[in-house]
Amino acid sequence: MAFITVFTPAYNRAHTLPRTYESLCQQDCKEFIWLIVDDGSSDNTAELVKEWQSKDNGFEIRYIYKENGGMHTAHNVAYENIDTELNVCIDSDDRLAENAVKKILEKWNEVKDLGYAGLIGLDADLDGNLIGKGFDAGSKETTLTGYYALGGFGDKKLVYRTDIIKKYPPYPVFEGEKYVALAYKYRLIDQDYKLAVLNEVLCNVEYQADGHSTGMWKEYVRSPKGFAFWRKVCMQYPESKKRLIVDCIHYCSSSIIVKNKNYIKESPRKILTIICTIPGLILSRITKKKAK
C-alpha cells in the first residue's frame, strides 16, 4: 500500500525527467506512487512515461496530461487526483534524495498523531551542498513563514498531509497568465498548522535556465495579476514588518503594470499602499526595463 504520492509537474522536460525517474527507482522503500502531471508538453514526455509504466518498477506510475497553464495549475490537478495520506512535489529536473521515502515515512510515523500539517525537510544541489540555511539544532517544529521570518533562507522540501492541503482553495487562474506563487497555499496552511522538522536532505535540485526560479523580471510583466494576488495574501499574513513593506511595494508595482485603478481600494493595507505607491511606480518602471 502506498502512503505517499510523489508528484512531478512537467513541461517539456523529457531531457531531465529520466533523472527524476532514476532517483525513484533507487529508493529502498517503494511505498509510493509517482504522479506525473504533464502541463502541455510538446516533446516526448508521454512516450517516456508510457515506457516506464510498462516496466516492473516496484511502484505505481500515474500520468495525467493537461493543456499548458503554468506550474500552479499542474499543482491544482495533482491535488485533485492524489489519494494517499501524504504528498510531496519533486520537480522534473530534480532527484529524490537517497532513501528519502523511507526517511519521510519513518518520521511521519513518529509525529502523525501530533496534529502537524506535514513535514519540512532540506534541499541540496546535485553535489550534495545544502541549499540555503538548515534548521537550528534541536528544532522540532516550525511554519514555513516562521522559518523565513527567523532568518532562514533557501528552498525547503515540503511534505503535506493530503487531506489538509485539499482543505484550502486551489491556486487561482488568471486569463492569459501562467504564474501564481506556490507559496500561496503554504501561507494559508501556516495560519492553522505547524510542520514537523525533518532535518534531512529530501531532494537534490538543479535550477534550469528556463525554470521559474530564473527570469522573474519577465514573469512579473507576464503575470501581474497573479503577482498582485500573491502580494495581497502576503500583506494579509505578513512574514515580518520589513517584508510587509517589500510586499506592499511589489503589490503596487504589479497593480500599476496591469493598470488596475482600484488597487488601493482592493488592498488589505490601504494606508500603507498609498505610502508605497511611489516606490511601486519606480519598481514597475525598473521591472519593465529589466524584462526587455
PDB file of C-alpha atoms in Angstrom:
ATOM      1  CA  MET A   1       0.000   0.000   0.000  1.00  0.00           C
ATOM      2  CA  ALA A   2       1.303   3.407  -0.937  1.00  0.00           C
ATOM      3  CA  PHE A   3       1.289   6.052   1.784  1.00  0.00           C
ATOM      4  CA  ILE A   4       2.768   8.944  -0.166  1.00  0.00           C
ATOM      5  CA  THR A   5       2.431  10.371  -3.657  1.00  0.00           C
ATOM      6  CA  VAL A   6       5.493  11.905  -5.251  1.00  0.00           C
ATOM      7  CA  PHE A   7       4.091  14.253  -7.864  1.00  0.00           C
ATOM      8  CA  THR A   8       6.009  15.894 -10.671  1.00  0.00           C
ATOM      9  CA  PRO A   9       4.697  18.744 -12.828  1.00  0.00           C
ATOM     10  CA  ALA A  10       6.434  18.544 -16.199  1.00  0.00           C
ATOM     11  CA  TYR A  11       6.597  20.864 -19.173  1.00  0.00           C
ATOM     12  CA  ASN A  12       8.966  19.834 -21.976  1.00  0.00           C
ATOM     13  CA  ARG A  13      11.315  18.137 -19.539  1.00  0.00           C
ATOM     14  CA  ALA A  14      11.902  14.841 -21.358  1.00  0.00           C
ATOM     15  CA  HIS A  15      15.635  15.611 -21.203  1.00  0.00           C
ATOM     16  CA  THR A  16      15.697  15.845 -17.377  1.00  0.00           C
ATOM     17  CA  LEU A  17      12.772  13.647 -16.308  1.00  0.00           C
ATOM     18  CA  PRO A  18      14.854  10.424 -16.575  1.00  0.00           C
ATOM     19  CA  ARG A  19      16.994  11.743 -13.718  1.00  0.00           C
ATOM     20  CA  THR A  20      13.909  12.030 -11.537  1.00  0.00           C
ATOM     21  CA  TYR A  21      12.743   8.567 -12.578  1.00  0.00           C
ATOM     22  CA  GLU A  22      16.142   7.050 -11.823  1.00  0.00           C
ATOM     23  CA  SER A  23      16.129   8.549  -8.318  1.00  0.00           C
ATOM     24  CA  LEU A  24      12.731   6.976  -7.653  1.00  0.00           C
ATOM     25  CA  CYS A  25      13.881   3.580  -8.873  1.00  0.00           C
ATOM     26  CA  GLN A  26      16.813   3.785  -6.461  1.00  0.00           C
ATOM     27  CA  GLN A  27      14.627   4.277  -3.375  1.00  0.00           C
ATOM     28  CA  ASP A  28      14.932   1.476  -0.824  1.00  0.00           C
ATOM     29  CA  CYS A  29      11.291   1.958   0.166  1.00  0.00           C
ATOM     30  CA  LYS A  30       8.862   1.702  -2.737  1.00  0.00           C
ATOM     31  CA  GLU A  31       5.697   2.536  -0.784  1.00  0.00           C
ATOM     32  CA  PHE A  32       4.842   5.487  -3.015  1.00  0.00           C
ATOM     33  CA  ILE A  33       3.003   6.442  -6.183  1.00  0.00           C
ATOM     34  CA  TRP A  34       4.638   8.630  -8.798  1.00  0.00           C
ATOM     35  CA  LEU A  35       2.178  11.042 -10.415  1.00  0.00           C
ATOM     36  CA  ILE A  36       3.374  12.993 -13.445  1.00  0.00           C
ATOM     37  CA  VAL A  37       1.202  15.953 -14.424  1.00  0.00           C
ATOM     38  CA  ASP A  38       2.176  16.869 -17.979  1.00  0.00           C
ATOM     39  CA  ASP A  39       1.466  20.582 -18.402  1.00  0.00           C
ATOM     40  CA  GLY A  40       1.026  20.510 -22.174  1.00  0.00           C
ATOM     41  CA  SER A  41       4.463  19.219 -23.221  1.00  0.00           C
ATOM     42  CA  SER A  42       5.252  19.076 -26.929  1.00  0.00           C
ATOM     43  CA  ASP A  43       8.300  16.823 -26.538  1.00  0.00           C
ATOM     44  CA  ASN A  44       8.340  13.044 -25.981  1.00  0.00           C
ATOM     45  CA  THR A  45       7.381  13.134 -22.288  1.00  0.00           C
ATOM     46  CA  ALA A  46       4.279  10.995 -22.865  1.00  0.00           C
ATOM     47  CA  GLU A  47       6.274   8.305 -24.703  1.00  0.00           C
ATOM     48  CA  LEU A  48       8.907   8.206 -21.968  1.00  0.00           C
ATOM     49  CA  VAL A  49       6.320   7.767 -19.241  1.00  0.00           C
ATOM     50  CA  LYS A  50       4.494   5.065 -21.190  1.00  0.00           C
ATOM     51  CA  GLU A  51       7.761   3.146 -21.490  1.00  0.00           C
ATOM     52  CA  TRP A  52       8.392   3.417 -17.753  1.00  0.00           C
ATOM     53  CA  GLN A  53       4.837   2.328 -16.954  1.00  0.00           C
ATOM     54  CA  SER A  54       5.441  -0.891 -18.867  1.00  0.00           C
ATOM     55  CA  LYS A  55       8.320  -1.855 -16.555  1.00  0.00           C
ATOM     56  CA  ASP A  56       8.276  -3.543 -13.151  1.00  0.00           C
ATOM     57  CA  ASN A  57       9.485  -0.542 -11.167  1.00  0.00           C
ATOM     58  CA  GLY A  58       8.189  -1.608  -7.774  1.00  0.00           C
ATOM     59  CA  PHE A  59       5.952   1.461  -7.613  1.00  0.00           C
ATOM     60  CA  GLU A  60       2.904   2.705  -9.498  1.00  0.00           C
ATOM     61  CA  ILE A  61       3.285   5.428 -12.115  1.00  0.00           C
ATOM     62  CA  ARG A  62       0.303   7.615 -12.969  1.00  0.00           C
ATOM     63  CA  TYR A  63       0.229  10.105 -15.834  1.00  0.00           C
ATOM     64  CA  ILE A  64      -2.154  12.990 -16.474  1.00  0.00           C
ATOM     65  CA  TYR A  65      -1.953  15.293 -19.494  1.00  0.00           C
ATOM     66  CA  LYS A  66      -3.427  18.799 -19.364  1.00  0.00           C
ATOM     67  CA  GLU A  67      -3.300  21.911 -21.502  1.00  0.00           C
ATOM     68  CA  ASN A  68      -0.427  24.229 -20.627  1.00  0.00           C
ATOM     69  CA  GLY A  69      -1.397  26.587 -17.844  1.00  0.00           C
ATOM     70  CA  GLY A  70       1.636  27.001 -15.625  1.00  0.00           C
ATOM     71  CA  MET A  71       3.102  25.259 -12.611  1.00  0.00           C
ATOM     72  CA  HIS A  72       0.315  26.265 -10.217  1.00  0.00           C
ATOM     73  CA  THR A  73      -2.376  24.741 -12.452  1.00  0.00           C
ATOM     74  CA  ALA A  74      -0.401  21.482 -12.569  1.00  0.00           C
ATOM     75  CA  HIS A  75      -0.392  21.508  -8.764  1.00  0.00           C
ATOM     76  CA  ASN A  76      -4.165  22.011  -8.788  1.00  0.00           C
ATOM     77  CA  VAL A  77      -4.600  18.937 -10.993  1.00  0.00           C
ATOM     78  CA  ALA A  78      -2.220  16.933  -8.814  1.00  0.00           C
ATOM     79  CA  TYR A  79      -4.105  17.721  -5.618  1.00  0.00           C
ATOM     80  CA  GLU A  80      -7.398  16.808  -7.285  1.00  0.00           C
ATOM     81  CA  ASN A  81      -6.045  13.342  -8.094  1.00  0.00           C
ATOM     82  CA  ILE A  82      -3.863  12.393  -5.107  1.00  0.00           C
ATOM     83  CA  ASP A  83      -5.437   9.806  -2.807  1.00  0.00           C
ATOM     84  CA  THR A  84      -2.562   8.901  -0.480  1.00  0.00           C
ATOM     85  CA  GLU A  85      -2.092  10.184   3.067  1.00  0.00           C
ATOM     86  CA  LEU A  86       0.936  12.317   2.177  1.00  0.00           C
ATOM     87  CA  ASN A  87       2.256  14.077  -0.903  1.00  0.00           C
ATOM     88  CA  VAL A  88       5.477  15.754  -1.937  1.00  0.00           C
ATOM     89  CA  CYS A  89       6.434  17.591  -5.123  1.00  0.00           C
ATOM     90  CA  ILE A  90       9.675  16.681  -6.854  1.00  0.00           C
ATOM     91  CA  ASP A  91      10.263  18.855  -9.895  1.00  0.00           C
ATOM     92  CA  SER A  92      11.063  17.345 -13.278  1.00  0.00           C
ATOM     93  CA  ASP A  93      14.701  18.413 -13.135  1.00  0.00           C
ATOM     94  CA  ASP A  94      15.326  17.206  -9.567  1.00  0.00           C
ATOM     95  CA  ARG A  95      16.246  13.970  -7.848  1.00  0.00           C
ATOM     96  CA  LEU A  96      14.506  12.462  -4.848  1.00  0.00           C
ATOM     97  CA  ALA A  97      17.366  12.114  -2.371  1.00  0.00           C
ATOM     98  CA  GLU A  98      18.708   8.721  -1.363  1.00  0.00           C
ATOM     99  CA  ASN A  99      16.328   6.896   0.998  1.00  0.00           C
ATOM    100  CA  ALA A 100      14.056   9.969   1.121  1.00  0.00           C
ATOM    101  CA  VAL A 101      10.799   7.988   1.065  1.00  0.00           C
ATOM    102  CA  LYS A 102      11.945   5.819   3.963  1.00  0.00           C
ATOM    103  CA  LYS A 103      13.048   8.865   5.973  1.00  0.00           C
ATOM    104  CA  ILE A 104       9.724  10.622   5.341  1.00  0.00           C
ATOM    105  CA  LEU A 105       7.580   7.663   6.341  1.00  0.00           C
ATOM    106  CA  GLU A 106       9.646   6.874   9.440  1.00  0.00           C
ATOM    107  CA  LYS A 107       9.435  10.477  10.631  1.00  0.00           C
ATOM    108  CA  TRP A 108       5.731  10.672   9.833  1.00  0.00           C
ATOM    109  CA  ASN A 109       5.023   7.568  11.907  1.00  0.00           C
ATOM    110  CA  GLU A 110       6.667   9.336  14.845  1.00  0.00           C
ATOM    111  CA  VAL A 111       4.640  12.563  14.596  1.00  0.00           C
ATOM    112  CA  LYS A 112       1.442  11.768  12.670  1.00  0.00           C
ATOM    113  CA  ASP A 113      -0.750  11.937  15.786  1.00  0.00           C
ATOM    114  CA  LEU A 114       0.558  15.339  16.907  1.00  0.00           C
ATOM    115  CA  GLY A 115      -1.584  17.471  14.585  1.00  0.00           C
ATOM    116  CA  TYR A 116       1.060  18.564  12.100  1.00  0.00           C
ATOM    117  CA  ALA A 117       0.202  19.549   8.523  1.00  0.00           C
ATOM    118  CA  GLY A 118       3.212  17.541   7.388  1.00  0.00           C
ATOM    119  CA  LEU A 119       6.992  17.697   7.359  1.00  0.00           C
ATOM    120  CA  ILE A 120       9.607  20.228   6.294  1.00  0.00           C
ATOM    121  CA  GLY A 121      12.963  18.937   5.092  1.00  0.00           C
ATOM    122  CA  LEU A 122      16.033  20.162   3.254  1.00  0.00           C
ATOM    123  CA  ASP A 123      17.073  20.632  -0.363  1.00  0.00           C
ATOM    124  CA  ALA A 124      20.629  20.226  -1.625  1.00  0.00           C
ATOM    125  CA  ASP A 125      22.184  20.685  -5.033  1.00  0.00           C
ATOM    126  CA  LEU A 126      23.196  17.735  -7.195  1.00  0.00           C
ATOM    127  CA  ASP A 127      26.606  17.663  -5.497  1.00  0.00           C
ATOM    128  CA  GLY A 128      25.046  17.455  -2.036  1.00  0.00           C
ATOM    129  CA  ASN A 129      25.654  21.063  -0.982  1.00  0.00           C
ATOM    130  CA  LEU A 130      22.846  22.378   1.203  1.00  0.00           C
ATOM    131  CA  ILE A 131      20.522  24.947  -0.373  1.00  0.00           C
ATOM    132  CA  GLY A 132      20.194  27.943   1.910  1.00  0.00           C
ATOM    133  CA  LYS A 133      20.192  27.593   5.695  1.00  0.00           C
ATOM    134  CA  GLY A 134      19.467  24.420   7.630  1.00  0.00           C
ATOM    135  CA  PHE A 135      17.426  24.112  10.798  1.00  0.00           C
ATOM    136  CA  ASP A 136      18.669  25.101  14.228  1.00  0.00           C
ATOM    137  CA  ALA A 137      19.882  22.218  16.358  1.00  0.00           C
ATOM    138  CA  GLY A 138      17.016  20.727  18.311  1.00  0.00           C
ATOM    139  CA  SER A 139      14.352  22.358  16.130  1.00  0.00           C
ATOM    140  CA  LYS A 140      11.285  20.144  16.207  1.00  0.00           C
ATOM    141  CA  GLU A 141       8.559  22.197  14.536  1.00  0.00           C
ATOM    142  CA  THR A 142       8.029  25.377  12.529  1.00  0.00           C
ATOM    143  CA  THR A 143       5.913  27.005   9.886  1.00  0.00           C
ATOM    144  CA  LEU A 144       7.427  27.903   6.542  1.00  0.00           C
ATOM    145  CA  THR A 145       6.683  31.576   7.218  1.00  0.00           C
ATOM    146  CA  GLY A 146       8.205  31.322  10.681  1.00  0.00           C
ATOM    147  CA  TYR A 147      11.352  29.692   9.348  1.00  0.00           C
ATOM    148  CA  TYR A 148      11.986  32.570   6.938  1.00  0.00           C
ATOM    149  CA  ALA A 149      10.992  35.218   9.489  1.00  0.00           C
ATOM    150  CA  LEU A 150      13.731  33.962  11.829  1.00  0.00           C
ATOM    151  CA  GLY A 151      16.428  34.324   9.174  1.00  0.00           C
ATOM    152  CA  GLY A 152      16.072  31.080   7.265  1.00  0.00           C
ATOM    153  CA  PHE A 153      16.608  31.150   3.521  1.00  0.00           C
ATOM    154  CA  GLY A 154      16.708  28.852   0.536  1.00  0.00           C
ATOM    155  CA  ASP A 155      14.106  26.413  -0.765  1.00  0.00           C
ATOM    156  CA  LYS A 156      12.885  23.687   1.564  1.00  0.00           C
ATOM    157  CA  LYS A 157      11.163  20.420   0.739  1.00  0.00           C
ATOM    158  CA  LEU A 158       7.574  20.294   1.974  1.00  0.00           C
ATOM    159  CA  VAL A 159       5.630  17.105   2.612  1.00  0.00           C
ATOM    160  CA  TYR A 160       1.946  17.720   3.274  1.00  0.00           C
ATOM    161  CA  ARG A 161      -0.983  15.737   4.535  1.00  0.00           C
ATOM    162  CA  THR A 162      -3.236  15.419   1.516  1.00  0.00           C
ATOM    163  CA  ASP A 163      -6.451  15.988   3.476  1.00  0.00           C
ATOM    164  CA  ILE A 164      -5.106  19.286   4.799  1.00  0.00           C
ATOM    165  CA  ILE A 165      -3.769  20.699   1.552  1.00  0.00           C
ATOM    166  CA  LYS A 166      -7.097  19.890  -0.109  1.00  0.00           C
ATOM    167  CA  LYS A 167      -8.954  21.933   2.538  1.00  0.00           C
ATOM    168  CA  TYR A 168      -7.593  25.189   1.184  1.00  0.00           C
ATOM    169  CA  PRO A 169      -8.660  26.956  -2.045  1.00  0.00           C
ATOM    170  CA  PRO A 170      -6.948  25.931  -5.287  1.00  0.00           C
ATOM    171  CA  TYR A 171      -4.491  28.268  -6.934  1.00  0.00           C
ATOM    172  CA  PRO A 172      -6.440  30.915  -8.866  1.00  0.00           C
ATOM    173  CA  VAL A 173      -6.168  31.087 -12.631  1.00  0.00           C
ATOM    174  CA  PHE A 174      -5.909  34.467 -14.336  1.00  0.00           C
ATOM    175  CA  GLU A 175      -6.699  34.564 -18.037  1.00  0.00           C
ATOM    176  CA  GLY A 176      -3.597  34.981 -20.168  1.00  0.00           C
ATOM    177  CA  GLU A 177      -1.242  34.423 -17.220  1.00  0.00           C
ATOM    178  CA  LYS A 178       0.666  31.325 -16.152  1.00  0.00           C
ATOM    179  CA  TYR A 179       2.129  32.136 -12.758  1.00  0.00           C
ATOM    180  CA  VAL A 180       0.825  32.195  -9.207  1.00  0.00           C
ATOM    181  CA  ALA A 181       3.237  31.617  -6.316  1.00  0.00           C
ATOM    182  CA  LEU A 182       3.019  28.064  -4.983  1.00  0.00           C
ATOM    183  CA  ALA A 183       3.616  29.531  -1.529  1.00  0.00           C
ATOM    184  CA  TYR A 184       0.011  30.819  -1.583  1.00  0.00           C
ATOM    185  CA  LYS A 185      -1.363  27.547  -0.197  1.00  0.00           C
ATOM    186  CA  TYR A 186       1.558  27.153   2.181  1.00  0.00           C
ATOM    187  CA  ARG A 187       0.984  30.618   3.658  1.00  0.00           C
ATOM    188  CA  LEU A 188      -2.663  29.790   4.336  1.00  0.00           C
ATOM    189  CA  ILE A 189      -1.780  26.469   5.963  1.00  0.00           C
ATOM    190  CA  ASP A 190       0.787  28.249   8.143  1.00  0.00           C
ATOM    191  CA  GLN A 191      -2.036  30.176   9.819  1.00  0.00           C
ATOM    192  CA  ASP A 192      -3.561  26.961  11.172  1.00  0.00           C
ATOM    193  CA  TYR A 193      -0.873  24.298  11.395  1.00  0.00           C
ATOM    194  CA  LYS A 194       2.810  23.691  12.008  1.00  0.00           C
ATOM    195  CA  LEU A 195       5.205  21.364  10.209  1.00  0.00           C
ATOM    196  CA  ALA A 196       7.421  18.809  11.925  1.00  0.00           C
ATOM    197  CA  VAL A 197      11.091  19.347  11.157  1.00  0.00           C
ATOM    198  CA  LEU A 198      12.868  16.534   9.337  1.00  0.00           C
ATOM    199  CA  ASN A 199      16.493  17.646   9.366  1.00  0.00           C
ATOM    200  CA  GLU A 200      17.451  15.548   6.339  1.00  0.00           C
ATOM    201  CA  VAL A 201      18.062  16.269   2.657  1.00  0.00           C
ATOM    202  CA  LEU A 202      14.998  15.036   0.780  1.00  0.00           C
ATOM    203  CA  CYS A 203      15.680  16.442  -2.670  1.00  0.00           C
ATOM    204  CA  ASN A 204      18.657  17.254  -4.877  1.00  0.00           C
ATOM    205  CA  VAL A 205      17.851  20.164  -7.141  1.00  0.00           C
ATOM    206  CA  GLU A 206      19.165  21.810 -10.272  1.00  0.00           C
ATOM    207  CA  TYR A 207      17.801  25.153 -11.399  1.00  0.00           C
ATOM    208  CA  GLN A 208      17.160  25.254 -15.142  1.00  0.00           C
ATOM    209  CA  ALA A 209      17.891  28.347 -17.239  1.00  0.00           C
ATOM    210  CA  ASP A 210      14.236  28.378 -18.336  1.00  0.00           C
ATOM    211  CA  GLY A 211      12.770  27.437 -14.982  1.00  0.00           C
ATOM    212  CA  HIS A 212      10.549  29.543 -12.705  1.00  0.00           C
ATOM    213  CA  SER A 213      13.435  30.297 -10.351  1.00  0.00           C
ATOM    214  CA  THR A 214      15.059  32.375 -13.130  1.00  0.00           C
ATOM    215  CA  GLY A 215      13.754  35.095 -15.426  1.00  0.00           C
ATOM    216  CA  MET A 216      11.461  36.537 -12.771  1.00  0.00           C
ATOM    217  CA  TRP A 217      11.618  40.066 -14.163  1.00  0.00           C
ATOM    218  CA  LYS A 218       9.878  38.832 -17.306  1.00  0.00           C
ATOM    219  CA  GLU A 219       7.422  36.835 -15.204  1.00  0.00           C
ATOM    220  CA  TYR A 220       6.469  39.978 -13.266  1.00  0.00           C
ATOM    221  CA  VAL A 221       5.425  41.567 -16.551  1.00  0.00           C
ATOM    222  CA  ARG A 222       3.750  38.465 -17.999  1.00  0.00           C
ATOM    223  CA  SER A 223       1.705  37.647 -14.873  1.00  0.00           C
ATOM    224  CA  PRO A 224       0.999  40.880 -12.976  1.00  0.00           C
ATOM    225  CA  LYS A 225      -2.459  39.779 -11.774  1.00  0.00           C
ATOM    226  CA  GLY A 226      -1.011  36.619 -10.296  1.00  0.00           C
ATOM    227  CA  PHE A 227       1.741  38.532  -8.529  1.00  0.00           C
ATOM    228  CA  ALA A 228      -0.638  41.207  -7.226  1.00  0.00           C
ATOM    229  CA  PHE A 229      -2.869  38.433  -5.856  1.00  0.00           C
ATOM    230  CA  TRP A 230       0.067  36.809  -4.067  1.00  0.00           C
ATOM    231  CA  ARG A 231       1.281  40.103  -2.606  1.00  0.00           C
ATOM    232  CA  LYS A 232      -2.178  40.757  -1.176  1.00  0.00           C
ATOM    233  CA  VAL A 233      -2.039  37.400   0.585  1.00  0.00           C
ATOM    234  CA  CYS A 234       1.409  38.267   1.947  1.00  0.00           C
ATOM    235  CA  MET A 235       0.065  41.573   3.222  1.00  0.00           C
ATOM    236  CA  GLN A 236      -2.814  39.804   4.957  1.00  0.00           C
ATOM    237  CA  TYR A 237      -0.440  37.333   6.633  1.00  0.00           C
ATOM    238  CA  PRO A 238       2.921  39.142   6.790  1.00  0.00           C
ATOM    239  CA  GLU A 239       6.179  37.312   7.380  1.00  0.00           C
ATOM    240  CA  SER A 240       7.633  40.357   9.164  1.00  0.00           C
ATOM    241  CA  LYS A 241       7.220  44.138   9.284  1.00  0.00           C
ATOM    242  CA  LYS A 242      10.103  44.635   6.873  1.00  0.00           C
ATOM    243  CA  ARG A 243       8.735  42.034   4.475  1.00  0.00           C
ATOM    244  CA  LEU A 244       5.267  43.634   4.686  1.00  0.00           C
ATOM    245  CA  ILE A 245       6.655  46.859   3.212  1.00  0.00           C
ATOM    246  CA  VAL A 246       8.503  44.985   0.457  1.00  0.00           C
ATOM    247  CA  ASP A 247       5.342  43.045  -0.441  1.00  0.00           C
ATOM    248  CA  CYS A 248       3.276  46.226  -0.497  1.00  0.00           C
ATOM    249  CA  ILE A 249       5.722  47.911  -2.890  1.00  0.00           C
ATOM    250  CA  HIS A 250       5.577  44.851  -5.144  1.00  0.00           C
ATOM    251  CA  TYR A 251       1.764  44.868  -4.917  1.00  0.00           C
ATOM    252  CA  CYS A 252       1.725  48.477  -6.103  1.00  0.00           C
ATOM    253  CA  SER A 253       4.185  47.686  -8.885  1.00  0.00           C
ATOM    254  CA  SER A 254       2.183  44.710 -10.210  1.00  0.00           C
ATOM    255  CA  SER A 255      -1.065  46.674  -9.941  1.00  0.00           C
ATOM    256  CA  ILE A 256       0.453  49.545 -11.932  1.00  0.00           C
ATOM    257  CA  ILE A 257       1.759  47.134 -14.585  1.00  0.00           C
ATOM    258  CA  VAL A 258      -1.700  45.619 -15.002  1.00  0.00           C
ATOM    259  CA  LYS A 259      -3.276  49.117 -14.897  1.00  0.00           C
ATOM    260  CA  ASN A 260      -5.604  48.307 -12.014  1.00  0.00           C
ATOM    261  CA  LYS A 261      -7.020  51.659 -10.920  1.00  0.00           C
ATOM    262  CA  ASN A 262      -8.734  50.087  -7.884  1.00  0.00           C
ATOM    263  CA  TYR A 263      -5.589  48.667  -6.299  1.00  0.00           C
ATOM    264  CA  ILE A 264      -5.738  50.933  -3.230  1.00  0.00           C
ATOM    265  CA  LYS A 265      -9.385  50.090  -2.614  1.00  0.00           C
ATOM    266  CA  GLU A 266      -8.631  46.359  -3.033  1.00  0.00           C
ATOM    267  CA  SER A 267      -5.586  46.396  -0.761  1.00  0.00           C
ATOM    268  CA  PRO A 268      -5.783  44.848   2.721  1.00  0.00           C
ATOM    269  CA  ARG A 269      -3.369  47.614   3.870  1.00  0.00           C
ATOM    270  CA  LYS A 270      -4.769  50.755   2.296  1.00  0.00           C
ATOM    271  CA  ILE A 271      -2.740  53.410   4.119  1.00  0.00           C
ATOM    272  CA  LEU A 272       0.493  51.523   3.592  1.00  0.00           C
ATOM    273  CA  THR A 273      -0.431  51.069  -0.070  1.00  0.00           C
ATOM    274  CA  ILE A 274      -0.820  54.825  -0.505  1.00  0.00           C
ATOM    275  CA  ILE A 275       2.623  55.327   1.078  1.00  0.00           C
ATOM    276  CA  CYS A 276       4.159  52.626  -1.157  1.00  0.00           C
ATOM    277  CA  THR A 277       2.630  53.834  -4.416  1.00  0.00           C
ATOM    278  CA  ILE A 278       5.600  55.990  -5.495  1.00  0.00           C
ATOM    279  CA  PRO A 279       8.178  53.262  -4.722  1.00  0.00           C
ATOM    280  CA  GLY A 280       5.852  50.849  -6.520  1.00  0.00           C
ATOM    281  CA  LEU A 281       5.745  53.107  -9.571  1.00  0.00           C
ATOM    282  CA  ILE A 282       9.545  53.241  -9.624  1.00  0.00           C
ATOM    283  CA  LEU A 283       9.749  49.445  -9.271  1.00  0.00           C
ATOM    284  CA  SER A 284       7.257  48.956 -12.111  1.00  0.00           C
ATOM    285  CA  ARG A 285       9.481  51.006 -14.434  1.00  0.00           C
ATOM    286  CA  ILE A 286      12.586  49.093 -13.337  1.00  0.00           C
ATOM    287  CA  THR A 287      10.741  45.798 -13.870  1.00  0.00           C
ATOM    288  CA  LYS A 288       9.654  46.678 -17.395  1.00  0.00           C
ATOM    289  CA  LYS A 289      13.175  47.791 -18.276  1.00  0.00           C
ATOM    290  CA  LYS A 290      14.801  44.613 -16.913  1.00  0.00           C
ATOM    291  CA  ALA A 291      12.176  42.404 -18.561  1.00  0.00           C
ATOM    292  CA  LYS A 292      13.112  43.608 -22.062  1.00  0.00           C
TER     293      LYS A 292
END
